[in-house]
Short mmCIF file of C-alpha atoms in Angstrom, two decimals:
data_model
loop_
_atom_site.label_atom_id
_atom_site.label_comp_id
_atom_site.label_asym_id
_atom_site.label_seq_id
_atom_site.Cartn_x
_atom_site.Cartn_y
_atom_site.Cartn_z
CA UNK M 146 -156.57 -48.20 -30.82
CA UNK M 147 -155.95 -47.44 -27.52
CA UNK M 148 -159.34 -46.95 -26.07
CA UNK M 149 -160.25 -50.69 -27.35
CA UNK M 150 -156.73 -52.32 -26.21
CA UNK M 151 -157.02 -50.61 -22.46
CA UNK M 152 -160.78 -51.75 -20.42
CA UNK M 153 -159.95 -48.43 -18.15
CA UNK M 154 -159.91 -46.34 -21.39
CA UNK M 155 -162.85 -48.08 -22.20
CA UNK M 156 -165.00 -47.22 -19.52
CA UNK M 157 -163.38 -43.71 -19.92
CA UNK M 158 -164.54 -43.42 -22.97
CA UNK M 159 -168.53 -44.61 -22.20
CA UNK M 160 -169.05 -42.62 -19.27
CA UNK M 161 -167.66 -39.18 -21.00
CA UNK M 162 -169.67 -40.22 -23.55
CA UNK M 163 -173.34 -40.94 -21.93
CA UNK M 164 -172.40 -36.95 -20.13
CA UNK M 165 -172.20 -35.39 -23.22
CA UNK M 166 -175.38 -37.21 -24.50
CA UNK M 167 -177.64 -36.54 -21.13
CA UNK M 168 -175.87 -33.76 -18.76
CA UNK M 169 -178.00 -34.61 -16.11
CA UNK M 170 -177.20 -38.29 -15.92
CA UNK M 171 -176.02 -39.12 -12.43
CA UNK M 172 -173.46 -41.90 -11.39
CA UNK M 173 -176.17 -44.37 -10.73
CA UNK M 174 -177.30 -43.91 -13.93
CA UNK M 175 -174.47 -44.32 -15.58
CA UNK M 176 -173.53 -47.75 -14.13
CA UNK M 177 -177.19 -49.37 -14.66
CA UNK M 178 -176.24 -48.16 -18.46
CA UNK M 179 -173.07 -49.63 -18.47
CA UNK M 180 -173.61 -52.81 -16.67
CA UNK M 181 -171.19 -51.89 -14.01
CA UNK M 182 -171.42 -51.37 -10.33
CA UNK M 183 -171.77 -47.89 -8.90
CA UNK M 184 -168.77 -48.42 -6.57
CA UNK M 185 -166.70 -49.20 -9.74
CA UNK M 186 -168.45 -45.89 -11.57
CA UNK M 187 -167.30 -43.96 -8.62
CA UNK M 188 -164.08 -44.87 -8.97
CA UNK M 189 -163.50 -44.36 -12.46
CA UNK M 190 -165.21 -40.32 -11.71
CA UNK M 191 -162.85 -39.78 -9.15
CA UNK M 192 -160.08 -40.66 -11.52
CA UNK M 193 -162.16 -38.32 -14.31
CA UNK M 194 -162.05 -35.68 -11.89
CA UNK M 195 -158.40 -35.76 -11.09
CA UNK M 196 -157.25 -35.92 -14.79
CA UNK M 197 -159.56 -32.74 -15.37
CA UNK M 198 -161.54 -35.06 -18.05
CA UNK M 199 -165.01 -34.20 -15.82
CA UNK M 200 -165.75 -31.39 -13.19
CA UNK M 201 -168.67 -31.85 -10.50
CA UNK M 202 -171.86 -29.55 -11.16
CA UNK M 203 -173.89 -30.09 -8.04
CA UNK M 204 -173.76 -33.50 -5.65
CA UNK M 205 -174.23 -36.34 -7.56
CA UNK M 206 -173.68 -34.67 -11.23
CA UNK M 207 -171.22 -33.79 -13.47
CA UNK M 208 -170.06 -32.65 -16.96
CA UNK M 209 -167.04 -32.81 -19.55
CA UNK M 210 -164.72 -30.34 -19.34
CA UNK M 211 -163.27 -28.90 -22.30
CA UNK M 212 -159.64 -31.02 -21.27
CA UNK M 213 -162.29 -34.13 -21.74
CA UNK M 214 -164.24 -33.21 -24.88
CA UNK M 215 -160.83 -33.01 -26.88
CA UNK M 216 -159.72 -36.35 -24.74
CA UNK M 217 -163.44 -37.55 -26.63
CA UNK M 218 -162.81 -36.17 -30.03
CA UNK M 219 -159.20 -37.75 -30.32
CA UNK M 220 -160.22 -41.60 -29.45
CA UNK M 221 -163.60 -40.27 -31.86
CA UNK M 222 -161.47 -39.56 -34.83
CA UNK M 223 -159.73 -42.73 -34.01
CA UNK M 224 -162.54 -45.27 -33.20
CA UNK M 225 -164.11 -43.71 -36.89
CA UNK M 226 -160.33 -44.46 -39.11
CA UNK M 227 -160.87 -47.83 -37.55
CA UNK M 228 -164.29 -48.25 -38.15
CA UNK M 229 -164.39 -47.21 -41.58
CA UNK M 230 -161.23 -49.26 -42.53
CA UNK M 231 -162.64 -52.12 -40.97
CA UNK M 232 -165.89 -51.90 -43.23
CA UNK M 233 -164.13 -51.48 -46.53
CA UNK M 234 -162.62 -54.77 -45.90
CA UNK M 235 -166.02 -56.47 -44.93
CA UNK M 236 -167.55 -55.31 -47.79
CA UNK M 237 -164.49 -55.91 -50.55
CA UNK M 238 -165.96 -58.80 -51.76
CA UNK M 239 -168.98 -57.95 -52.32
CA UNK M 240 -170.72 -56.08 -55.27
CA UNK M 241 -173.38 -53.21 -55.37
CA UNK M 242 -175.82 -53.49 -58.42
CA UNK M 243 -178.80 -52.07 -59.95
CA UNK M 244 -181.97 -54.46 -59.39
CA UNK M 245 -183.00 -55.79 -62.66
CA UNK M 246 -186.22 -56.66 -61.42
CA UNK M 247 -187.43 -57.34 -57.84
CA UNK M 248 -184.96 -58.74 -55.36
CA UNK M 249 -185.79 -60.88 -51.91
CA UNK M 250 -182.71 -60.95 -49.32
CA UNK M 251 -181.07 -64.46 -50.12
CA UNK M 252 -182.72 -64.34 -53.30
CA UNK M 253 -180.09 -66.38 -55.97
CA UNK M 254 -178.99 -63.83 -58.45
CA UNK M 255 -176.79 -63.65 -61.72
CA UNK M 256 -175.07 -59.78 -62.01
CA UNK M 257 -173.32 -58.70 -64.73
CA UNK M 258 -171.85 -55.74 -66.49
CA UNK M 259 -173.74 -53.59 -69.20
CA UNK M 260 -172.44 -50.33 -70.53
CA UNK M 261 -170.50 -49.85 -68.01
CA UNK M 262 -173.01 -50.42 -64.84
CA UNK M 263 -173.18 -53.44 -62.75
CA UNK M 264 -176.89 -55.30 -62.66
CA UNK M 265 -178.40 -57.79 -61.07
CA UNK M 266 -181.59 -60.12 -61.28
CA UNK M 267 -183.13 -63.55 -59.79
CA UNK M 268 -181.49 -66.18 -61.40
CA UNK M 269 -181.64 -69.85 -59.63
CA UNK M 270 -178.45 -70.25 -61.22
CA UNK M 271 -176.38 -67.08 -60.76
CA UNK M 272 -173.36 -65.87 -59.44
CA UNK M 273 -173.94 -64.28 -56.16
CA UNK M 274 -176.53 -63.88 -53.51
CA UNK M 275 -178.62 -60.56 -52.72
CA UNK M 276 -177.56 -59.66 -49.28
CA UNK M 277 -180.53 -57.06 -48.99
CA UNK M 278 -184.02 -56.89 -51.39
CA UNK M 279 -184.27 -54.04 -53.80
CA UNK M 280 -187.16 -53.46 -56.21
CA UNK M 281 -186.09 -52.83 -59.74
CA UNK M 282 -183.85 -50.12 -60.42
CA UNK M 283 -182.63 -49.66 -56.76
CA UNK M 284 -179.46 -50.56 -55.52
CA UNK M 285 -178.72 -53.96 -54.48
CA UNK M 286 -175.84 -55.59 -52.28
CA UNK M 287 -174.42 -58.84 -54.02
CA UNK M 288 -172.30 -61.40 -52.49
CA UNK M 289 -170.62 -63.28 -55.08
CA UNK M 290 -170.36 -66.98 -54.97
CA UNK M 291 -168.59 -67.69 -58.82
CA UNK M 292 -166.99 -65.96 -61.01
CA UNK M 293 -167.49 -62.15 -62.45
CA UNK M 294 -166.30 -61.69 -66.29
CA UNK M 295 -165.23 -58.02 -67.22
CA UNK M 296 -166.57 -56.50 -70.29
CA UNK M 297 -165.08 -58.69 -73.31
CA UNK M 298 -165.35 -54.86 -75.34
CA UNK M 299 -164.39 -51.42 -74.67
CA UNK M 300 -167.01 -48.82 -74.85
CA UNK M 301 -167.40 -46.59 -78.01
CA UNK M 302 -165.83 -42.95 -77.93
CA UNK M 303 -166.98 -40.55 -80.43
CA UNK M 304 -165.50 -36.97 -79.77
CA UNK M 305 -166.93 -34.08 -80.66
CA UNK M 306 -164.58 -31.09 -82.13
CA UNK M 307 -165.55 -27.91 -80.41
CA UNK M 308 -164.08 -24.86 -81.81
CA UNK M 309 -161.65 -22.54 -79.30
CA UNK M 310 -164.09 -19.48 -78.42
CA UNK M 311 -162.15 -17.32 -80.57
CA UNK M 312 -163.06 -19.25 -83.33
CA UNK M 313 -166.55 -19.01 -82.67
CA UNK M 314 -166.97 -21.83 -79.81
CA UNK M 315 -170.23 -23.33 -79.10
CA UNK M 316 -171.74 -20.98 -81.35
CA UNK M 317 -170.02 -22.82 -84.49
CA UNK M 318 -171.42 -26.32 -83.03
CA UNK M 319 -174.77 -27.66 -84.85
CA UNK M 320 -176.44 -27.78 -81.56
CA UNK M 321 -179.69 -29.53 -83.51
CA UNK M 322 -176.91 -32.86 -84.78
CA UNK M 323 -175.67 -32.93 -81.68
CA UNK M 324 -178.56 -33.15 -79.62
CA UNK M 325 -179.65 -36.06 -82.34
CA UNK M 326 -176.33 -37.87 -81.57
CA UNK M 327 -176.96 -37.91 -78.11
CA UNK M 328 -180.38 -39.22 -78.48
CA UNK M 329 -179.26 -41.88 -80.69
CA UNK M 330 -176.63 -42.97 -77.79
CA UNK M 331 -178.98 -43.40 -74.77
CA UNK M 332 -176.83 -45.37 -72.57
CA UNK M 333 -173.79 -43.16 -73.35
CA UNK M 334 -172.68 -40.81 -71.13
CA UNK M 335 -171.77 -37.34 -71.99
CA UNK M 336 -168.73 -35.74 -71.51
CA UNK M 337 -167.18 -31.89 -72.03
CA UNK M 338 -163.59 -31.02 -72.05
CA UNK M 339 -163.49 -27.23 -71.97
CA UNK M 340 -165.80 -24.55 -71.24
CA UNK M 341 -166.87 -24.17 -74.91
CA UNK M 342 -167.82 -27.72 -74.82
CA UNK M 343 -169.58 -27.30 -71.91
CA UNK M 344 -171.74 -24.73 -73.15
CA UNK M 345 -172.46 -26.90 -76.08
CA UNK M 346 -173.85 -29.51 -74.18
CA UNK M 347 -175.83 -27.66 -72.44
CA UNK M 348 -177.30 -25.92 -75.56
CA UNK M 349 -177.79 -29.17 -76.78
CA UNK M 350 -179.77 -29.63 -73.11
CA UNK M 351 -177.87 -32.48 -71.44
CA UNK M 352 -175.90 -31.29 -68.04
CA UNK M 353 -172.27 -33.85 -69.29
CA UNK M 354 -169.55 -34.67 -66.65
CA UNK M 355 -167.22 -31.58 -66.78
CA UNK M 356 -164.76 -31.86 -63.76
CA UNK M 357 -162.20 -35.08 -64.66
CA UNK M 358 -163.54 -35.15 -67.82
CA UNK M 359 -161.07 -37.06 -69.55
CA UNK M 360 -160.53 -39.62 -66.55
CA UNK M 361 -164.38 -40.11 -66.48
CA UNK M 362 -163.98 -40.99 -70.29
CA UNK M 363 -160.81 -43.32 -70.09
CA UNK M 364 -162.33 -45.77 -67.00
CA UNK M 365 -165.83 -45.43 -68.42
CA UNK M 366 -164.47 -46.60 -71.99
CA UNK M 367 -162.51 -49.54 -70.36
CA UNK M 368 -166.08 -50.63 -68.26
CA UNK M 369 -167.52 -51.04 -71.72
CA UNK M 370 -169.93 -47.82 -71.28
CA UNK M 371 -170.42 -45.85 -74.78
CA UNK M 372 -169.50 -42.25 -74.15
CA UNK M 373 -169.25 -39.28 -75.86
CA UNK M 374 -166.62 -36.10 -75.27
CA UNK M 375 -167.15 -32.76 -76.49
CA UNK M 376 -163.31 -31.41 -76.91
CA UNK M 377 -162.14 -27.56 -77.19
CA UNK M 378 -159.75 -28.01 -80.49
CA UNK M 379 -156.98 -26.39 -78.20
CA UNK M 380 -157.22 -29.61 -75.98
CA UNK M 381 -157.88 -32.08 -78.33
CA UNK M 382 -154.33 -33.32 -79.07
CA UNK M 383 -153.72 -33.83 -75.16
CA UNK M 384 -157.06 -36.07 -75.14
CA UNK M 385 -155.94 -37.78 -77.92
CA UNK M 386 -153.01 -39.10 -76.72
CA UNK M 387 -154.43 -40.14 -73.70
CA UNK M 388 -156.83 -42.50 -75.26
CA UNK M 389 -154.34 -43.95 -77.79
CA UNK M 390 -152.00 -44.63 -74.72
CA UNK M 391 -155.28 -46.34 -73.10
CA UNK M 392 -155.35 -48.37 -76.66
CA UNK M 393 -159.54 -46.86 -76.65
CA UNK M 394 -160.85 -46.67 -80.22
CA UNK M 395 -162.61 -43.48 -80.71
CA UNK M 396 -164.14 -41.64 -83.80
CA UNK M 397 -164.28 -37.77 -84.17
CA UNK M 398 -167.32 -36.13 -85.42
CA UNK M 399 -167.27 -32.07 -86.83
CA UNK M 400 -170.87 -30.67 -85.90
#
């Protein structure tokens, strides 16, 4: 991070920056914004100037060159790697959940897992603290201050056979059971492997996860969440395996 290790790069970077935001800030300006003196502005332009980072417009003006908007995009690109790294591990120990209820910042709260989702709610006695208030059903930041249990079960897989389009595809699906089984499942979440299970779903008027189907099912299964897949018969063996190799119980349903 060389802009942040060198206080010449530093000031570099500020001043290029406050021309690109307002071209018709002068030098004066510029150093009441920074907190600096104009003598030590000065000198840091005439520097600008000779690297061909900044180019005089008329006296007491200037503006970044193309030389010093790439010079600005670099240390950008690099100031953003390190500010987004730098977040991830600020916020790795703490939990987002969905507000069971309304939630006060410092409020004392117990979260949990459910069918796969994380909530939260006031609880004198809980696990964490909400870092920000929510009203129920938004999302809530949770710092933990004891322990978090996993789900003690795996969620339950029922697959769906969906005959290969040659063999009559969705059309060969009892769109009416299938649109029952997904009402009976609620909190389930709805999966299609295959364009002809796709289709089904949609028949059956549920949108399902399509792209990473079978990786959506596996991690979803193993958060406790209920899901069911829709499978083309061509691709069913490959999902199969997959879940036995996961050790995921699952029960397959002809429509």
């Amino acid at each position: 991070m060389k802009v942040l290790l060198s206080r010449k790069d530093t000031v570099k970077f500020l001043i290029l920056s406050e021309l690109m935001k307002r071209k018709d800030s002068s030098q004066r300006d510029i150093a009441k914004k920074l907190g600096i003196t104009p003598q030590a502005v000065s000198e840091h332009f005439k520097e600008l100037i000779s690297e061909g980072l900044v180019k005089a417009v008329h006296r007491g003006y200037y503006e970044v060159t193309e030389r010093g908007k790439e010079w600005l995009r670099e240390n950008l690109f690099d100031l953003h790697s390190f500010a987004e790294d730098l977040i991830k591990k600020i916020y790795s120990d703490q939990v987002v959940a969905i507000a069971v209820g309304k939630i006060e910042e410092g409020d004392n709260v117990r979260f949990w897992i459910e069918d796969g989702y994380i909530y939260a709610k006031r609880d004198e006695k809980g696990n964490g603290v909400a870092l920000i208030s929510a009203e129920d059903g938004e999302d809530v930041l949770v710092k933990p201050t004891a322990g978090f249990e996993l789900p003690k079960e795996k969620g339950e897989i029922i697959v769906v056979k969906v005959p290969d389009v040659v063999e009559g595809g969705s059309r060969k699906v009892n769109i009416e059971k299938l649109r029952e089984l997904i009402w009976s499942r609620p909190k389930s979440i709805v999966v299609s492997v295959g364009v002809e299970a796709l289709v089904a779903s949609r028949k059956a008027g549920v949108e399902p996860i399509f792209f990473g189907g079978k990786a959506v099912c596996v991690e979803a299964a193993h958060m406790g969440s209920g899901v069911i897949v829709l499978c083309v018969e061509n691709m069913l063996d490959d999902l199969l395996r997959t879940l036995i190799d996961e050790d995921l119980k699952f029960d397959i349903k002809e429509l």
